[in-house]
Short mmCIF file of C-alpha atoms in Angstrom, two decimals:
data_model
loop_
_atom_site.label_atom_id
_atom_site.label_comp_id
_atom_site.label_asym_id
_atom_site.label_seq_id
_atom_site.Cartn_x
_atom_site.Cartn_y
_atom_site.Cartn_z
CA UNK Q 296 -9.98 54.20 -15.27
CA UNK Q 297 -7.78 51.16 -14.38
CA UNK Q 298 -6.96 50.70 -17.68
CA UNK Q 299 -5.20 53.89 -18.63
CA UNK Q 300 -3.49 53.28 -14.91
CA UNK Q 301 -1.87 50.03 -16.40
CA UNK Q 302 -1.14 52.29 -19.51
CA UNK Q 303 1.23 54.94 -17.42
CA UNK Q 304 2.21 52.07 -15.37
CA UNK Q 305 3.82 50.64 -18.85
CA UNK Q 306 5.22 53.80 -19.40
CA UNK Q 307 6.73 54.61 -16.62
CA UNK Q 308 8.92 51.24 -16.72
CA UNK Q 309 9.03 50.84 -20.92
CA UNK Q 310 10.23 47.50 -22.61
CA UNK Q 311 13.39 48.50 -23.81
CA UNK Q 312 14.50 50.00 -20.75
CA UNK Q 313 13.67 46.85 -18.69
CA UNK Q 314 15.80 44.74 -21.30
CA UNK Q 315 18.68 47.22 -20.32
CA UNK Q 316 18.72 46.32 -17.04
CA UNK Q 317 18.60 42.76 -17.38
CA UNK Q 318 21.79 43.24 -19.56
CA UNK Q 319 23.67 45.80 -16.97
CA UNK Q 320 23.05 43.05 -14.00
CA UNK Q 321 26.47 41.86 -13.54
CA UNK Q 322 26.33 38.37 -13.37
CA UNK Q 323 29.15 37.83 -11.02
CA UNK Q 324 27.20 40.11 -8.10
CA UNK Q 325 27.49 38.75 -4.77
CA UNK Q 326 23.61 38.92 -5.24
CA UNK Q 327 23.49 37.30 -8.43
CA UNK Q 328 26.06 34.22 -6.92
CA UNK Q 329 23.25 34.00 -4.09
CA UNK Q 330 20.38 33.59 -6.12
CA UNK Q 331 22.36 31.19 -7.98
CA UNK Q 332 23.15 28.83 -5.21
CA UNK Q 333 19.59 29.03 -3.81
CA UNK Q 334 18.20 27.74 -7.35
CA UNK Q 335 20.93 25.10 -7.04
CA UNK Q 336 19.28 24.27 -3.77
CA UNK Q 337 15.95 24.21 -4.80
CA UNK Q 338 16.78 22.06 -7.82
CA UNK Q 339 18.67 19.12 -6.43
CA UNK Q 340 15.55 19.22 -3.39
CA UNK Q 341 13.26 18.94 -5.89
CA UNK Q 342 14.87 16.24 -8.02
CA UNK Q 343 15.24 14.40 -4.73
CA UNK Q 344 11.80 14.79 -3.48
CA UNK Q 345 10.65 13.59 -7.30
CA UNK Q 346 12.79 10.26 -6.54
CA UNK Q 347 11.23 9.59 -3.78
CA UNK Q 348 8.27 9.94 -4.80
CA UNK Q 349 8.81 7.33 -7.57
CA UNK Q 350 10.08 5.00 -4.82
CA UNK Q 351 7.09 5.14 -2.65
CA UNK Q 352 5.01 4.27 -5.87
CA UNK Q 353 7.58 1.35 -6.35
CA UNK Q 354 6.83 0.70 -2.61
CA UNK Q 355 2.85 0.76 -2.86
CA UNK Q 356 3.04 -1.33 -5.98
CA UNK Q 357 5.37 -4.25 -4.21
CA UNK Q 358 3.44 -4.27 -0.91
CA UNK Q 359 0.28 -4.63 -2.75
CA UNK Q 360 1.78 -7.77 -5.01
CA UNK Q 361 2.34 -9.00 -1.39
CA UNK Q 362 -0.90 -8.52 0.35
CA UNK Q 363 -2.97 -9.95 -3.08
CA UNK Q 364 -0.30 -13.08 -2.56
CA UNK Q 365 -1.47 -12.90 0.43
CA UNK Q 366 -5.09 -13.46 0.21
CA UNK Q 367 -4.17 -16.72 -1.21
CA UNK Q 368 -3.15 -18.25 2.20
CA UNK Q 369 -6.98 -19.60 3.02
CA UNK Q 370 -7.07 -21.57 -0.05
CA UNK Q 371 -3.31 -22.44 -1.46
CA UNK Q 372 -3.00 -26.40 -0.83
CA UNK Q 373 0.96 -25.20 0.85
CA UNK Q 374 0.20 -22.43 2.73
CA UNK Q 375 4.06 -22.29 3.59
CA UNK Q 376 4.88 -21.49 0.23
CA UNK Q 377 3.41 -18.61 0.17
CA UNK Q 378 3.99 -17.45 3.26
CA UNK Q 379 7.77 -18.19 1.88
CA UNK Q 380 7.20 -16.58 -1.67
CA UNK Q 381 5.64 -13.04 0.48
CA UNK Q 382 8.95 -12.82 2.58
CA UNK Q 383 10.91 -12.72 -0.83
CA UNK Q 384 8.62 -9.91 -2.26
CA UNK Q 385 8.96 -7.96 1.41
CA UNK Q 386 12.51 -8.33 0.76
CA UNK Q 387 12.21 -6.78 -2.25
CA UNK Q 388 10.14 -4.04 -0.33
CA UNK Q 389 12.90 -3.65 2.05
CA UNK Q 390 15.72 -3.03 -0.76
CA UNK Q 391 13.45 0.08 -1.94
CA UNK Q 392 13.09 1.43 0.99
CA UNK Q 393 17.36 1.14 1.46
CA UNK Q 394 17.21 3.21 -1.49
CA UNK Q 395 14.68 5.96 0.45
CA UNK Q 396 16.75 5.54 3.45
CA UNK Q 397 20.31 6.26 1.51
CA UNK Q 398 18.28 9.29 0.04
CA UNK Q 399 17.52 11.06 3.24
CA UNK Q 400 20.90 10.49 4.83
CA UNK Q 401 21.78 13.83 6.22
CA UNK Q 402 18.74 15.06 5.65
CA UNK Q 403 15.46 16.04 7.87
CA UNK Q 404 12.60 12.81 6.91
CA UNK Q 405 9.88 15.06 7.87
CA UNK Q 406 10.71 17.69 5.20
CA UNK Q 407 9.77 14.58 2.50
CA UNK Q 408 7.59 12.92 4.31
CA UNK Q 409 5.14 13.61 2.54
CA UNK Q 410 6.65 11.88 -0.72
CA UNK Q 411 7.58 8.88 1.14
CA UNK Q 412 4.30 8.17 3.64
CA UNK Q 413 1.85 6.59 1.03
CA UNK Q 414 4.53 3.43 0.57
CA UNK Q 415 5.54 3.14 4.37
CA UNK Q 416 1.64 2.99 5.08
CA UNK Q 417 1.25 0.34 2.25
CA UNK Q 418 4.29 -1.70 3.73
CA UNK Q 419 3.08 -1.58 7.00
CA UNK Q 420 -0.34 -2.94 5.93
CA UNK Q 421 1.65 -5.68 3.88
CA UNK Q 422 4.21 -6.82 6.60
CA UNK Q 423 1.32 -6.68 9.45
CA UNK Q 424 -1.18 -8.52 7.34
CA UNK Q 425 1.78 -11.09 7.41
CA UNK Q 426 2.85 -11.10 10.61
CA UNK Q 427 -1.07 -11.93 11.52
CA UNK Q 428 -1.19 -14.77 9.30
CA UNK Q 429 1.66 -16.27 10.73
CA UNK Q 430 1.22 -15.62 14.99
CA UNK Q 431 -2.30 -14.24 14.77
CA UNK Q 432 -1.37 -10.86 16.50
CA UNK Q 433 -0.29 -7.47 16.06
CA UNK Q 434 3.30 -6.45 14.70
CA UNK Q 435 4.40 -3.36 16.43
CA UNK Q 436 6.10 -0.47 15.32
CA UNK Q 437 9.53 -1.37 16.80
CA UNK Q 438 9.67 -4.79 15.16
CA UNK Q 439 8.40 -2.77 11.77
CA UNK Q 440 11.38 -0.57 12.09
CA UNK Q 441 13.97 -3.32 13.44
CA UNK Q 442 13.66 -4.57 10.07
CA UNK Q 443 14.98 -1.11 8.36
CA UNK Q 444 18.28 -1.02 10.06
CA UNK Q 445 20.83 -0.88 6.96
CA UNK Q 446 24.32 -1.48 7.52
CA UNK Q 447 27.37 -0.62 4.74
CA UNK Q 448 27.49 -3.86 3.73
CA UNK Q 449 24.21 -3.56 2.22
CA UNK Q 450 25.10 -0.37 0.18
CA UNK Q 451 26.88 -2.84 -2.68
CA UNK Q 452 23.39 -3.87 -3.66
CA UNK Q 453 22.07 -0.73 -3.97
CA UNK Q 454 22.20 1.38 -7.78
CA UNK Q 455 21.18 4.51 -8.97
CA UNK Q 456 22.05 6.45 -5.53
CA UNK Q 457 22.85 10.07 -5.80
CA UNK Q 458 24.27 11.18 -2.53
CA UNK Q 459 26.13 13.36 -2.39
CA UNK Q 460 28.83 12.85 0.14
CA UNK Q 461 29.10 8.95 -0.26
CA UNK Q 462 32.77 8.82 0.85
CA UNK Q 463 31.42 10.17 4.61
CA UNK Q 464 28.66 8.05 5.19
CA UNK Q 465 27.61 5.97 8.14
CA UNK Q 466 28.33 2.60 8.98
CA UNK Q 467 24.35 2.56 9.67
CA UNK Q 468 21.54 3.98 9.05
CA UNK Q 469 17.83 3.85 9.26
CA UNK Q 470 14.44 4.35 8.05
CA UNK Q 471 12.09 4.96 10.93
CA UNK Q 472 8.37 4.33 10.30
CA UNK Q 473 6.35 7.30 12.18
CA UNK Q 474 3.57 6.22 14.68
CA UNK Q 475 0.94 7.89 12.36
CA UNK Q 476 2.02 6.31 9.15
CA UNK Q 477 1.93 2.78 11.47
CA UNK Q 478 -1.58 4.10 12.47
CA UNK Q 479 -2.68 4.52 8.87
CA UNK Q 480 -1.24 1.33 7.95
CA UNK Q 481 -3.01 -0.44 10.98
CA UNK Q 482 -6.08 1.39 10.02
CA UNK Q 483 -6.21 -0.01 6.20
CA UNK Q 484 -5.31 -3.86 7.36
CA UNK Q 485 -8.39 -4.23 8.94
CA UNK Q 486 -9.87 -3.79 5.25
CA UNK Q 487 -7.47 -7.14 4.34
CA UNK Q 488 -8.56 -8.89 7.76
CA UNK Q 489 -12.39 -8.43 6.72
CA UNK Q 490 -11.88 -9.66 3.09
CA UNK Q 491 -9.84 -12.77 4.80
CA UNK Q 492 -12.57 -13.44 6.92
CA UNK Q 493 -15.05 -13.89 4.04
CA UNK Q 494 -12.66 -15.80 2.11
CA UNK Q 495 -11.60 -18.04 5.26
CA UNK Q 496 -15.58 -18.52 5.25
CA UNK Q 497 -16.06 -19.27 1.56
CA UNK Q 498 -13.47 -22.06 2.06
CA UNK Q 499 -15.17 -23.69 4.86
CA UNK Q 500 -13.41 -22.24 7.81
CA UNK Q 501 -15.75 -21.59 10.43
CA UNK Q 502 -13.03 -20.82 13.32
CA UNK Q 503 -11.27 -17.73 11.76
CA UNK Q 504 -14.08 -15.76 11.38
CA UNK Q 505 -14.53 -15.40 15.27
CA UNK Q 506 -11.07 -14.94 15.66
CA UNK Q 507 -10.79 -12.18 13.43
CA UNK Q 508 -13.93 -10.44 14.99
CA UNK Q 509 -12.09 -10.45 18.18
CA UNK Q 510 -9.02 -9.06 17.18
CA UNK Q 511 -10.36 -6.37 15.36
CA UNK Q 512 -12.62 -5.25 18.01
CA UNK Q 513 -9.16 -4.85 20.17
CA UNK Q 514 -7.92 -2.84 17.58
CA UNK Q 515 -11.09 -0.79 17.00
CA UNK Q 516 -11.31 -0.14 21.17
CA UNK Q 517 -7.87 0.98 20.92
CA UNK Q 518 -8.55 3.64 17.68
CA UNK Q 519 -11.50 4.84 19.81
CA UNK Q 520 -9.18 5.56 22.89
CA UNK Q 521 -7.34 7.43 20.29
CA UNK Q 522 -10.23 9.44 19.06
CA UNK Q 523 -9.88 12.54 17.71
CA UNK Q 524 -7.02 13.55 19.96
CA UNK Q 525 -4.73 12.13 17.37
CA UNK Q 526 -4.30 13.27 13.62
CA UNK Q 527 -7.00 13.82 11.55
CA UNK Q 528 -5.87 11.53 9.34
CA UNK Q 529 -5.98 8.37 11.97
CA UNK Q 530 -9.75 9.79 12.82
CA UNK Q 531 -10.88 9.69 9.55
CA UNK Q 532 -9.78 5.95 9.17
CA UNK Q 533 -11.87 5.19 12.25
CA UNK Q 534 -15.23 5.27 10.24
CA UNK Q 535 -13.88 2.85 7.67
CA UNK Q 536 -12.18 0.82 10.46
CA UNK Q 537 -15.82 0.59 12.29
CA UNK Q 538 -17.98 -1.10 8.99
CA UNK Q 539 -14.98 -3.75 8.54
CA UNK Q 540 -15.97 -4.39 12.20
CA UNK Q 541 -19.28 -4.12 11.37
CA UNK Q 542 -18.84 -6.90 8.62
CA UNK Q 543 -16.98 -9.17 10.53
CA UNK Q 544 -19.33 -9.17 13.02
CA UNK Q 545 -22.52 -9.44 10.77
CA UNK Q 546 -20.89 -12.86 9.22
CA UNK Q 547 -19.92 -14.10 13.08
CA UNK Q 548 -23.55 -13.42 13.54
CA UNK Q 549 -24.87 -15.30 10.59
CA UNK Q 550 -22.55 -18.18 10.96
CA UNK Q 551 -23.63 -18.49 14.61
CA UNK Q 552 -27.46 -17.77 14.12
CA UNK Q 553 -27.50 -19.83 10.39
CA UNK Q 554 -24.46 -21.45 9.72
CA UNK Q 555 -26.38 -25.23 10.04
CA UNK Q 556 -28.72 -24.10 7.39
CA UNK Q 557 -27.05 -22.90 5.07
CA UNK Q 558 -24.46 -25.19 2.91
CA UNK Q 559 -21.11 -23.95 3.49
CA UNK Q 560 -20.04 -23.02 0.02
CA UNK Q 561 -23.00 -20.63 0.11
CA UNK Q 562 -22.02 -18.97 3.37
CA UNK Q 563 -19.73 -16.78 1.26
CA UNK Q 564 -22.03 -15.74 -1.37
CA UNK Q 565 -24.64 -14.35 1.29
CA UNK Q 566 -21.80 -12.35 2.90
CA UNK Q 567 -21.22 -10.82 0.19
CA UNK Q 568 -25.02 -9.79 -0.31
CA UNK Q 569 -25.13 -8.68 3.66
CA UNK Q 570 -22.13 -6.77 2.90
CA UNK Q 571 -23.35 -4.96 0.16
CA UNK Q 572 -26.36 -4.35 1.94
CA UNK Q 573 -24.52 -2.41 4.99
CA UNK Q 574 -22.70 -0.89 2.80
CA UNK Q 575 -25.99 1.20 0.57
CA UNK Q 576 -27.62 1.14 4.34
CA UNK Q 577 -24.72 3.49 5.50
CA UNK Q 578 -24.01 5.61 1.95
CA UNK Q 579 -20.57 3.75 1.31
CA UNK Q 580 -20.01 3.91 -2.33
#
């Protein structure tokens, strides 16, 4: 049977003798020094990939401060203030992402990508959801990326870099946001713009809420021309993307259909029940 193959198996290649040859191998082989460099290699890639992955969570955490800071805008008494107070935390963003750029210097992005592209998605949300607030459009990708130039000057602020040929770098570099990440972070700021509009709502602002259904219908039409041509991760965004629409829409429609019946600090409580509502009608959690 199989088990008195393993048993021959065993003794055809015995304990001791396999301890022999791990003490013959001759540690200063050309095969040995190969192995050895490749593990050298693999080990500084890995501890690299690990730091950037602590940096995107850095990232995530930072750009979410900012967006919650955010919501605030609709009710603060100074909405300049905060609009001042978010461009400090985005700075702080920004100096985390130096540190990712200064990381991948020399090397190929896409290869860590992956590490990096849950805090670029979260920034772009953040920056976008402020760049809306303040001109009531779109930020595109170039401005996004504009803002990630790094120059030498900038490297004095930045600790805890391990390059490892900082003597030859650049007078320059950048970290370029990839269409898809500016997709995904597109994607989840219609989320924010939905919340805003019941907020804007709850505060007595009747005017946003129609502005906001517009604009996110423009960006919905233009997912849809997308369709499932692109990523899969973009299409699977497109679902959410549609019952934020969906939302906006529903409190555009009770506001026009309603709105002089019901007392305005009330309009935001039965948003909330519509919303939840949609939301068991189409199985969202």
């Amino acid at each position: 049977g199989s088990g008195g193959f393993r048993k021959r198996k065993h003794d055809n290649f015995p304990h001791g003798q396999r301890r022999e040859e791990k003490e013959n191998v001759n540690p200063s082989s050309a095969l040995m020094t190969s192995f050895k460099s490749f593990q050298l290699e693999l080990d500084t890639r890995h501890d690299k990939y690990e730091r950037l992955v602590k940096l995107s969570r850095d990232i995530t955490i930072e750009s979410k401060r900012t967006i919650f800071l955010l919501h605030r805008f609709t009710s603060a008494p100074n909405g300049e203030e905060i609009l001042n107070e978010s461009e400090v935390k985005l700075d702080a963003v920004r100096r985390k992402i130096k540190q990712v750029a200064e990381e991948l210097i020399g090397e190929d992005m896409y290869q860590f990508h992956r590490a990096i592209s849950p805090g670029l998605q979260e920034y772009v949300e953040a920056v976008s959801f402020q760049y809306f607030i303040k001109t009531r459009s779109l930020i595109s990708v170039d401005e996004i990326n504009k803002q990630l130039i790094f120059t030498a000057e900038d490297r004095e602020d930045t600790k805890n870099t391990t390059s490892d040929c900082q003597d030859n770098q650049p007078r320059s570099w950048s970290l370029k946001v990839t269409p898809v990440d500016y997709l995904l972070g597109v994607a989840d700021l219609t989320g924010e713009l939905m919340r805003l509009c019941i907020s804007s709502v709850g505060n007595g602002d009747i005017d946003t809420p129609f502005e906001l259904s517009q604009f996110l219908r423009q960006i919905y039409d233009g997912f849809t021309f997308i369709g499932n041509t692109g990523p899969y991760e973009v299409s699977k965004k497109l679902y959410t993307l549609k019952q934020s629409l969906a939302k906006v829409e529903n409190a555009c429609y009770t506001l026009k259909v309603r709105g002089s019946e019901i007392p305005k600090h009330m309009l935001a409580d039965v948003f909330s029940t519509k919303t939840e509502l949609i939301d068991q009608d189409e199985g969202l959690p």
